[in-house]
XYZ file of N, CA and C in Angstrom:
756
model
N 0.846 -1.198 0.000
C 0.000 0.000 0.000
C 0.874 1.237 0.000
N 0.676 2.115 -0.993
C 1.408 3.374 -1.052
C 0.679 4.396 -0.194
N 1.367 4.914 0.820
C 0.716 5.786 1.801
C 0.426 7.177 1.259
N 1.167 7.594 0.222
C 1.008 8.964 -0.248
C 1.003 9.012 -1.774
N 0.472 10.120 -2.279
C 0.499 10.388 -3.714
C 0.492 11.902 -3.913
N 0.841 12.335 -5.092
C 0.842 13.757 -5.426
C -0.385 14.077 -6.268
N -1.170 15.051 -5.820
C -2.315 15.545 -6.581
C -2.269 17.067 -6.600
N -2.255 17.658 -7.798
C -2.240 19.118 -7.941
C -1.101 19.731 -7.123
N 0.087 19.104 -7.223
C 1.295 19.580 -6.534
C 1.161 19.546 -5.005
N 0.249 18.724 -4.511
C 0.068 18.556 -3.079
C 0.231 17.089 -2.717
N 0.761 16.855 -1.521
C 0.875 15.490 -1.022
C -0.452 15.093 -0.388
N -1.002 13.983 -0.832
C -2.267 13.467 -0.304
C -2.002 12.095 0.305
N -2.440 11.896 1.532
C -2.254 10.624 2.204
C -3.454 9.705 1.978
N -3.164 8.423 1.824
C -4.203 7.398 1.715
C -4.052 6.469 2.918
N -4.773 6.761 3.973
C -4.652 6.007 5.218
C -5.654 4.872 5.263
N -5.214 3.727 5.770
C -6.183 2.664 5.997
C -6.865 2.877 7.354
N -7.785 2.007 7.704
C -8.658 2.207 8.858
C -7.892 2.435 10.164
N -6.902 1.610 10.430
C -6.164 1.732 11.689
C -5.337 3.017 11.724
N -4.684 3.337 10.630
C -3.902 4.568 10.565
C -4.788 5.794 10.767
N -5.971 5.774 10.198
C -6.869 6.918 10.335
C -7.304 7.104 11.783
N -7.547 6.005 12.501
C -7.920 6.118 13.910
C -6.811 6.790 14.712
N -5.569 6.434 14.422
C -4.433 7.067 15.100
C -4.337 8.534 14.707
N -4.465 8.817 13.436
C -4.358 10.184 12.916
C -5.380 11.104 13.568
N -6.560 10.568 13.841
C -7.671 11.376 14.342
C -7.701 11.465 15.868
N -6.724 10.845 16.541
C -6.741 10.775 18.001
C -5.996 11.956 18.618
N -6.558 12.511 19.692
C -5.909 13.634 20.367
C -5.452 13.277 21.781
N -5.366 11.978 22.102
C -4.860 11.580 23.408
C -3.352 11.820 23.476
N -2.818 11.865 24.685
C -1.382 12.134 24.825
C -0.533 10.917 24.473
N -0.961 9.735 24.891
C -0.184 8.520 24.646
C -0.985 7.604 23.729
N -0.469 7.419 22.523
C -1.164 6.643 21.501
C -0.279 5.466 21.108
N -0.853 4.282 21.098
C -0.114 3.101 20.668
C -0.839 2.451 19.496
N -0.138 2.341 18.390
C -0.638 1.619 17.230
C 0.050 0.256 17.253
N -0.651 -0.741 17.772
C -0.113 -2.083 17.983
C -0.746 -3.001 16.948
N 0.065 -3.485 16.026
C -0.520 -4.212 14.899
C 0.417 -5.292 14.394
N -0.135 -6.155 13.540
C 0.629 -7.244 12.971
C 1.718 -6.761 12.025
N 2.567 -7.683 11.638
C 3.670 -7.370 10.753
C 3.182 -6.789 9.423
N 3.943 -5.858 8.882
C 3.676 -5.261 7.565
C 2.305 -4.587 7.477
N 1.877 -3.997 8.581
C 0.563 -3.343 8.596
C 0.652 -1.833 8.392
N 1.845 -1.323 8.085
C 1.982 0.105 7.814
C 2.231 0.931 9.053
N 3.066 0.435 9.948
C 3.343 1.158 11.188
C 4.501 2.141 11.015
N 5.656 1.627 10.597
C 6.840 2.489 10.466
C 6.647 3.537 9.375
N 5.989 3.178 8.301
C 5.769 4.145 7.218
C 4.831 5.261 7.641
N 3.959 4.989 8.616
C 2.997 5.985 9.082
C 3.606 6.960 10.079
N 4.570 6.506 10.886
C 5.127 7.317 11.958
C 5.610 8.700 11.555
N 6.413 8.831 10.475
C 6.887 10.162 10.093
C 5.772 11.137 9.744
N 4.678 10.621 9.193
C 3.573 11.511 8.813
C 2.843 12.023 10.055
N 2.672 11.154 11.058
C 2.101 11.610 12.328
C 3.014 12.655 12.957
N 4.325 12.418 12.905
C 5.264 13.367 13.492
C 5.198 14.703 12.765
N 5.090 14.679 11.450
C 4.974 15.921 10.684
C 3.707 16.682 11.061
N 2.591 15.985 11.178
C 1.343 16.616 11.596
C 1.503 17.266 12.968
N 2.178 16.571 13.887
C 2.365 17.075 15.242
C 3.276 18.297 15.250
N 4.325 18.274 14.453
C 5.236 19.421 14.355
C 4.494 20.646 13.827
N 3.653 20.458 12.838
C 2.867 21.576 12.304
C 1.972 22.189 13.376
N 1.462 21.349 14.258
C 0.563 21.835 15.307
C 1.319 22.490 16.457
N 2.524 21.977 16.792
C 3.226 22.422 17.994
C 4.325 23.444 17.735
N 4.770 23.571 16.476
C 5.693 24.642 16.145
C 7.155 24.342 16.412
N 7.982 25.392 16.483
C 9.433 25.213 16.569
C 9.857 24.516 17.858
N 11.001 23.818 17.753
C 11.525 23.124 18.919
C 12.089 21.779 18.531
N 12.342 20.967 19.525
C 12.930 19.641 19.327
C 11.878 18.546 19.450
N 12.036 17.531 18.617
C 11.162 16.367 18.608
C 12.038 15.118 18.613
N 11.508 14.028 19.113
C 12.286 12.804 19.277
C 11.701 11.699 18.401
N 12.579 10.989 17.705
C 12.204 9.770 16.993
C 13.188 8.696 17.425
N 12.687 7.642 18.048
C 13.561 6.606 18.590
C 13.007 5.226 18.273
N 13.916 4.265 18.166
C 13.522 2.891 17.917
C 14.317 1.964 18.822
N 14.052 0.655 18.720
C 14.573 -0.280 19.713
C 16.072 -0.520 19.609
N 16.618 -0.526 18.404
C 18.029 -0.867 18.231
C 18.638 -0.045 17.115
N 19.974 -0.049 17.067
C 20.651 0.697 16.011
C 20.359 0.089 14.645
N 20.283 -1.243 14.567
C 19.985 -1.880 13.287
C 18.604 -1.480 12.775
N 17.600 -1.483 13.661
C 16.269 -1.041 13.251
C 16.271 0.422 12.837
N 17.037 1.224 13.572
C 17.141 2.639 13.221
C 17.717 2.800 11.819
N 18.814 2.099 11.566
C 19.519 2.258 10.291
C 18.732 1.693 9.120
N 18.070 0.553 9.334
C 17.416 -0.144 8.226
C 15.952 0.228 8.030
N 15.261 0.686 9.090
C 13.830 0.969 8.973
C 13.473 2.425 9.232
N 13.771 2.916 10.440
C 13.316 4.253 10.805
C 13.988 5.343 9.985
N 15.312 5.302 9.892
C 16.020 6.383 9.206
C 15.609 6.519 7.742
N 15.547 5.438 6.956
C 15.097 5.600 5.573
C 13.689 6.176 5.457
N 12.775 5.746 6.329
C 11.399 6.242 6.257
C 11.316 7.719 6.605
N 11.992 8.121 7.680
C 11.858 9.501 8.116
C 12.603 10.449 7.170
N 13.729 10.000 6.622
C 14.436 10.845 5.657
C 13.630 10.970 4.363
N 13.037 9.875 3.924
C 12.250 9.933 2.699
C 11.090 10.907 2.848
N 10.426 10.869 4.010
C 9.274 11.745 4.231
C 9.681 13.205 4.318
N 10.649 13.510 5.178
C 10.978 14.916 5.440
C 11.923 15.524 4.401
N 12.847 14.741 3.860
C 13.804 15.282 2.896
C 13.306 15.215 1.457
N 12.799 14.055 1.060
C 12.548 13.831 -0.361
C 11.106 14.133 -0.780
N 10.144 13.820 0.082
C 8.746 14.063 -0.289
C 8.330 15.482 0.090
N 8.461 15.822 1.372
C 8.044 17.142 1.844
C 9.099 18.221 1.600
N 10.356 17.805 1.523
C 11.483 18.724 1.281
C 11.591 19.804 2.347
N 11.392 19.387 3.588
C 11.479 20.342 4.698
C 12.511 19.909 5.733
N 13.284 18.861 5.428
C 14.258 18.359 6.380
C 15.641 18.232 5.778
N 16.644 18.363 6.643
C 18.039 18.176 6.234
C 18.734 17.343 7.302
N 19.333 16.219 6.882
C 19.919 15.266 7.811
C 21.356 15.643 8.141
N 21.626 15.792 9.444
C 22.980 16.010 9.934
C 23.430 14.690 10.556
N 24.172 13.898 9.782
C 24.486 12.525 10.168
C 25.326 12.462 11.438
N 26.321 13.346 11.566
C 27.231 13.289 12.704
C 26.543 13.458 14.037
N 25.487 14.276 14.068
C 24.773 14.539 15.316
C 23.461 13.769 15.424
N 23.102 13.042 14.371
C 21.874 12.259 14.405
C 20.630 13.100 14.541
N 20.556 14.190 13.770
C 19.364 15.036 13.816
C 18.926 15.372 12.394
N 17.643 15.611 12.248
C 17.099 16.171 11.016
C 16.699 17.604 11.311
N 17.349 18.546 10.634
C 16.975 19.947 10.787
C 15.701 20.209 10.008
N 14.798 20.988 10.591
C 13.530 21.329 9.957
C 13.584 22.751 9.414
N 13.082 22.913 8.235
C 13.100 24.214 7.585
C 12.211 25.206 8.340
N 12.608 26.459 8.363
C 11.778 27.506 8.949
C 10.633 27.816 7.981
N 9.383 27.517 8.352
C 8.284 27.697 7.402
C 8.020 29.163 7.053
N 8.498 30.079 7.886
C 8.287 31.495 7.602
C 9.222 32.013 6.515
N 10.444 31.441 6.473
C 11.428 31.882 5.482
C 11.616 30.887 4.347
N 11.198 29.643 4.583
C 11.420 28.606 3.585
C 12.870 28.192 3.481
N 13.667 28.489 4.521
C 15.096 28.192 4.479
C 15.532 27.461 5.748
N 16.660 26.738 5.620
C 17.307 26.157 6.789
C 18.184 27.223 7.438
N 18.208 27.257 8.759
C 18.930 28.303 9.475
C 20.378 27.958 9.778
N 20.660 26.677 9.982
C 21.970 26.286 10.495
C 23.029 26.206 9.389
N 24.248 26.642 9.746
C 25.405 26.403 8.888
C 26.239 25.237 9.391
N 26.095 24.958 10.683
C 26.737 23.803 11.316
C 25.690 23.102 12.163
N 25.975 21.850 12.485
C 25.012 21.071 13.251
C 24.767 21.640 14.639
N 25.714 22.425 15.125
C 25.583 23.005 16.466
C 24.854 24.338 16.466
N 24.532 24.870 15.293
C 23.840 26.160 15.211
C 22.371 26.021 15.619
N 21.797 27.158 16.003
C 20.378 27.188 16.327
C 19.554 26.833 15.091
N 18.542 25.985 15.288
C 17.661 25.564 14.202
C 16.224 25.912 14.567
N 15.404 26.131 13.554
C 13.977 26.357 13.816
C 13.378 25.164 14.530
N 13.756 23.987 14.079
C 13.281 22.765 14.703
C 14.195 21.610 14.361
N 14.196 20.590 15.224
C 15.016 19.401 14.989
C 14.220 18.147 15.325
N 14.493 17.096 14.580
C 14.064 15.761 14.976
C 15.311 15.033 15.453
N 15.349 14.714 16.726
C 16.497 14.056 17.325
C 16.313 12.553 17.180
N 17.241 11.896 16.493
C 17.125 10.486 16.140
C 17.972 9.646 17.086
N 17.343 8.685 17.751
C 18.058 7.898 18.754
C 17.566 6.441 18.734
N 18.339 5.562 19.389
C 17.907 4.189 19.614
C 17.942 3.907 21.108
N 17.123 2.947 21.533
C 17.076 2.597 22.953
C 18.354 1.915 23.412
N 19.202 1.485 22.475
C 20.490 0.898 22.838
C 21.460 1.947 23.364
N 21.134 3.207 23.148
C 21.949 4.308 23.672
C 21.072 5.170 24.568
N 20.720 4.670 25.756
C 19.789 5.405 26.623
C 20.307 6.778 27.017
N 21.640 6.945 27.048
C 22.179 8.267 27.341
C 21.770 9.287 26.304
N 21.630 8.829 25.044
C 21.184 9.731 23.991
C 19.768 10.192 24.212
N 18.928 9.317 24.766
C 17.566 9.720 25.092
C 17.549 10.690 26.261
N 18.413 10.469 27.225
C 18.468 11.349 28.393
C 18.947 12.746 28.041
N 19.766 12.861 26.999
C 20.349 14.158 26.675
C 19.428 15.024 25.814
N 18.311 14.467 25.389
C 17.419 15.204 24.502
C 16.190 15.674 25.254
N 15.700 16.846 24.888
C 14.402 17.320 25.366
C 13.518 17.521 24.154
N 12.238 17.364 24.313
C 11.393 17.453 23.138
C 9.978 17.880 23.440
N 9.238 18.132 22.353
C 7.848 18.532 22.443
C 6.909 17.381 22.107
N 7.428 16.350 21.416
C 6.647 15.165 21.075
C 7.625 14.080 20.666
N 7.139 12.835 20.609
C 8.023 11.726 20.265
C 7.278 10.658 19.490
N 8.006 10.034 18.563
C 7.549 8.843 17.866
C 8.508 7.714 18.204
N 7.976 6.617 18.741
C 8.775 5.472 19.154
C 8.364 4.271 18.316
N 9.286 3.787 17.498
C 8.981 2.678 16.605
C 9.518 1.369 17.183
N 8.742 0.308 17.053
C 9.087 -1.023 17.569
C 9.470 -0.976 19.046
N 8.754 -0.164 19.796
C 9.038 -0.029 21.226
C 8.563 -1.239 22.025
N 7.852 -2.155 21.391
C 7.453 -3.375 22.069
C 8.537 -4.429 22.120
N 9.643 -4.217 21.414
C 10.725 -5.197 21.423
C 11.445 -5.216 22.767
N 12.097 -6.347 23.051
C 12.832 -6.489 24.304
C 13.887 -5.406 24.463
N 14.479 -4.974 23.351
C 15.547 -3.974 23.412
C 15.090 -2.589 23.821
N 13.793 -2.332 23.763
C 13.248 -1.036 24.179
C 12.628 -1.243 25.561
N 13.448 -1.073 26.589
C 13.014 -1.404 27.933
C 12.253 -0.293 28.620
N 11.785 -0.610 29.809
C 11.052 0.366 30.618
C 11.908 1.592 30.912
N 13.219 1.392 31.083
C 14.091 2.534 31.367
C 14.114 3.516 30.205
N 14.100 3.006 28.972
C 14.070 3.894 27.805
C 12.738 4.633 27.725
N 11.627 3.941 27.991
C 10.311 4.582 27.996
C 10.266 5.708 29.029
N 10.772 5.437 30.214
C 10.757 6.450 31.267
C 11.679 7.619 30.925
N 12.775 7.339 30.222
C 13.663 8.421 29.783
C 12.939 9.352 28.819
N 12.165 8.792 27.894
C 11.403 9.618 26.955
C 10.374 10.456 27.704
N 9.695 9.860 28.672
C 8.723 10.615 29.462
C 9.377 11.811 30.145
N 10.569 11.612 30.683
C 11.271 12.724 31.349
C 11.618 13.817 30.360
N 12.003 13.428 29.144
C 12.392 14.427 28.137
C 11.199 15.250 27.662
N 9.994 14.740 27.839
C 8.792 15.463 27.408
C 8.033 16.073 28.576
N 8.607 16.030 29.768
C 7.862 16.443 30.956
C 7.499 17.925 30.941
N 8.355 18.772 30.426
C 8.047 20.205 30.398
C 6.916 20.524 29.430
N 6.973 19.919 28.266
C 5.950 20.197 27.247
C 4.693 19.360 27.446
N 4.798 18.277 28.241
C 3.700 17.303 28.359
C 3.227 16.874 26.970
N 4.225 16.627 26.111
C 3.941 16.381 24.710
C 3.424 14.990 24.416
N 2.800 14.822 23.261
C 2.232 13.530 22.868
C 3.317 12.550 22.421
N 2.996 11.260 22.542
C 3.885 10.194 22.112
C 3.089 9.199 21.286
N 3.639 8.836 20.135
C 3.078 7.760 19.324
C 4.024 6.572 19.368
N 3.477 5.404 19.721
C 4.208 4.151 19.671
C 3.659 3.334 18.506
N 4.546 2.892 17.619
C 4.141 2.011 16.528
C 4.925 0.711 16.677
N 4.225 -0.392 16.881
C 4.950 -1.634 17.165
C 4.073 -2.859 16.989
N 4.731 -3.980 16.795
C 4.117 -5.280 16.965
C 4.335 -5.688 18.419
N 3.393 -6.369 19.060
C 3.640 -6.826 20.429
C 4.592 -8.028 20.429
N 5.651 -7.927 21.207
C 6.651 -9.002 21.250
C 6.684 -9.727 22.593
N 6.114 -9.128 23.623
C 6.181 -9.716 24.958
C 5.044 -9.133 25.804
N 5.033 -9.481 27.081
C 4.008 -8.976 27.997
C 4.614 -7.976 28.968
N 5.531 -7.141 28.464
C 6.264 -6.204 29.306
C 5.554 -4.876 29.493
N 6.359 -3.808 29.535
C 5.828 -2.492 29.908
C 4.807 -1.962 28.910
N 4.911 -2.350 27.639
C 3.928 -1.877 26.657
C 2.524 -2.297 27.069
N 2.420 -3.500 27.628
C 1.115 -3.976 28.096
C 0.737 -3.326 29.421
N 1.660 -3.332 30.385
C 1.302 -2.862 31.727
C 1.181 -1.351 31.814
N 2.046 -0.623 31.095
C 2.075 0.839 31.197
C 1.145 1.532 30.200
N 0.855 0.880 29.090
C 0.046 1.509 28.045
C -1.287 0.771 27.871
N -1.226 -0.477 27.440
C -2.446 -1.223 27.116
C -3.371 -1.365 28.319
N -2.817 -1.782 29.455
C -3.657 -1.992 30.637
C -4.278 -0.695 31.129
N -3.572 0.403 31.028
C -4.140 1.695 31.445
C -5.252 2.126 30.496
N -5.073 1.846 29.225
C -6.133 2.158 28.252
C -7.385 1.326 28.538
N -7.210 0.021 28.753
C -8.371 -0.826 29.008
C -9.044 -0.478 30.339
N -8.276 0.118 31.266
C -8.853 0.540 32.546
C -9.594 1.871 32.436
N -9.528 2.510 31.258
C -10.274 3.742 31.042
C -9.506 5.017 31.304
N -8.189 4.941 31.434
C -7.384 6.151 31.642
C -7.494 7.050 30.409
N -7.955 8.297 30.555
C -8.211 9.150 29.391
C -6.961 9.651 28.679
N -5.779 9.441 29.245
C -4.543 9.867 28.585
C -4.080 8.884 27.519
N -4.671 7.683 27.507
C -4.143 6.600 26.673
C -5.157 6.173 25.615
N -4.614 5.771 24.459
C -5.459 5.252 23.385
C -4.669 4.199 22.624
N -5.277 3.061 22.383
C -4.625 1.965 21.682
C -5.443 1.573 20.467
N -4.772 1.436 19.348
C -5.376 0.886 18.137
C -4.687 -0.442 17.866
N -5.450 -1.526 17.855
C -4.917 -2.840 17.515
C -5.484 -3.274 16.171
N -4.637 -3.878 15.351
C -5.084 -4.259 14.019
C -4.284 -5.450 13.511
N -4.903 -6.292 12.683
C -4.178 -7.401 12.065
C -3.348 -6.925 10.881
N -2.483 -7.782 10.414
C -1.664 -7.439 9.252
C -2.516 -7.084 8.044
N -3.662 -7.727 7.914
C -4.522 -7.516 6.751
C -5.263 -6.181 6.776
N -5.070 -5.361 7.817
C -5.606 -4.007 7.754
C -4.935 -3.246 6.615
N -3.717 -3.670 6.275
C -3.038 -3.170 5.093
C -3.621 -3.894 3.882
N -4.318 -3.199 2.981
C -4.962 -3.870 1.846
C -3.998 -4.657 0.971
N -2.700 -4.328 1.041
C -1.725 -5.025 0.212
C -1.240 -6.336 0.837
N -1.619 -6.600 2.077
C -1.129 -7.822 2.730
C -1.910 -9.030 2.220
N -1.217 -10.074 1.755
C -1.913 -11.225 1.162
C -2.714 -12.023 2.200
N -3.966 -12.272 1.903
C -4.805 -13.080 2.781
C -4.257 -14.496 2.885
N -3.681 -15.005 1.803
C -3.118 -16.356 1.811
C -1.952 -16.459 2.797
N -1.161 -15.413 2.912
C -0.050 -15.422 3.866
C -0.575 -15.390 5.301
N -1.652 -14.674 5.510
C -2.293 -14.645 6.829
C -2.775 -16.050 7.208
N -3.374 -16.747 6.258
C -3.875 -18.085 6.522
C -2.733 -19.073 6.759
N -1.640 -18.926 6.009
C -0.478 -19.793 6.230
C 0.038 -19.631 7.647
N 0.167 -18.377 8.092
C 0.658 -18.124 9.450
C -0.292 -18.702 10.489
N -1.591 -18.582 10.264
C -2.572 -19.076 11.236
C -2.486 -20.585 11.410
N -2.271 -21.294 10.314
C -2.273 -22.755 10.378
C -0.924 -23.341 10.768
N 0.166 -22.601 10.588
C 1.495 -23.161 10.815
C 2.170 -22.686 12.097
N 1.749 -21.573 12.650
C 2.419 -21.006 13.820
C 1.700 -21.398 15.107
N 2.438 -21.339 16.205
C 1.805 -21.442 17.518
C 0.808 -20.296 17.656
N -0.341 -20.583 18.280
C -1.414 -19.594 18.333
C -0.975 -18.291 18.981
N -0.190 -18.371 20.078
C 0.205 -17.146 20.756
C 1.104 -16.278 19.874
N 1.957 -16.938 19.054
C 2.794 -16.169 18.130
C 1.952 -15.531 17.037
N 1.001 -16.285 16.529
C 0.103 -15.747 15.506
C -0.679 -14.552 16.042
N -1.168 -14.674 17.279
C -1.902 -13.576 17.904
C -1.049 -12.311 17.937
N 0.205 -12.441 18.318
C 1.077 -11.266 18.449
C 1.507 -10.711 17.097
N 2.114 -11.585 16.282
C 2.809 -11.093 15.096
C 1.913 -10.845 13.894
N 0.697 -11.377 13.920
C -0.196 -11.174 12.780
C -1.526 -10.524 13.153
N -1.947 -10.638 14.404
C -3.196 -10.002 14.827
C -2.960 -8.755 15.683
N -1.716 -8.556 16.142
C -1.424 -7.391 16.970
C -2.016 -7.488 18.359
N -2.212 -8.724 18.856
C -2.771 -8.935 20.182
C -1.719 -9.558 21.094
N -1.841 -9.292 22.378
C -0.897 -9.862 23.325
C -1.236 -11.336 23.547
N -0.233 -12.200 23.318
C -0.418 -13.628 23.504
C 0.511 -14.158 24.579
N 0.104 -15.251 25.193
C 0.903 -15.862 26.251
C 1.368 -17.235 25.784
N 2.686 -17.478 25.731
C 3.180 -18.794 25.310
C 2.645 -19.907 26.199
N 2.433 -21.062 25.591
C 1.976 -22.225 26.348
C 2.964 -22.556 27.451
N 2.445 -22.842 28.649
C 3.313 -23.176 29.769
C 3.774 -21.982 30.563
N 3.453 -20.767 30.124
C 3.860 -19.553 30.837
C 2.808 -19.260 31.907
N 3.117 -19.574 33.164
C 2.106 -19.505 34.216
C 2.423 -18.476 35.283
N 3.632 -17.874 35.222
C 3.983 -17.005 36.338
C 3.132 -15.752 36.415
N 2.477 -15.382 35.326
C 1.609 -14.217 35.384
C 0.400 -14.435 36.271
N 0.044 -15.734 36.532
C -1.096 -16.053 37.375
C -0.671 -16.520 38.764
N 0.592 -16.374 39.074
C 1.121 -16.882 40.321
C 0.604 -16.079 41.509
N 0.177 -16.766 42.574
C -0.317 -16.130 43.779
C 0.391 -16.785 44.962
N 1.257 -16.039 45.647
C 2.093 -16.656 46.676
C 1.264 -17.166 47.858
N 0.092 -16.605 48.083
C -0.734 -17.075 49.203
C -1.338 -18.444 48.930
N -1.408 -18.798 47.642
C -1.968 -20.087 47.263
C -0.881 -21.128 47.040
N 0.223 -20.717 46.420
C 1.203 -21.685 45.945
C 2.342 -21.955 46.905
N 2.561 -21.100 47.882
C 3.642 -21.365 48.816
C 3.246 -22.465 49.798
N 4.170 -23.361 50.082
C 3.913 -24.443 51.044
C 4.986 -24.440 52.113
């Protein structure tokens, strides 16, 4: 599915159902939890651009679980969106930032990466938590934050960096475990906390995802894996019982 097209010299987005629900949400903490190849990483830069337009000049954070994911998935998507499609970003590789053009002048302000910029997208991975601690921001996009490599400490670091602005955060991920993404985000949403919103979707929410591949995964994979990686739901591996452990019952 191609997320964007050009019409009358304007960029027009073609969002599927799950992406539109995220786009239309005004909660502070939004999690788009979905199956593989459902259009999560490709959507993140567009949400970030919308948020930057609303919040104005300053620093923004884009982070992912590992350096490999950053290099192979997040960086190409965010550079393509801001540099090549919208033409409002300039990548400073040495400092890991994308400078944002000043919309009033139509120009980039910085001559060096250390110069004052109208706005920046600070690019980081959870493998370098110090990099998250050193950044402050007005909003954040966290890709594949459900992976083991994106721990609770990294999530809390991002929260601290946004504490002054109380800025919004978008998480785009497949569920990989029953960790903080479930306890800190999903469980609070299901409990009715008004700060949180979760969109869950199967891989086939992307119209380009083959139904035959979905059926192959359903029949060949363990059910809990299928639930997570193709339906975007939290699954519990067979034999995993410690989540139901009660010391008053089981201790002898």
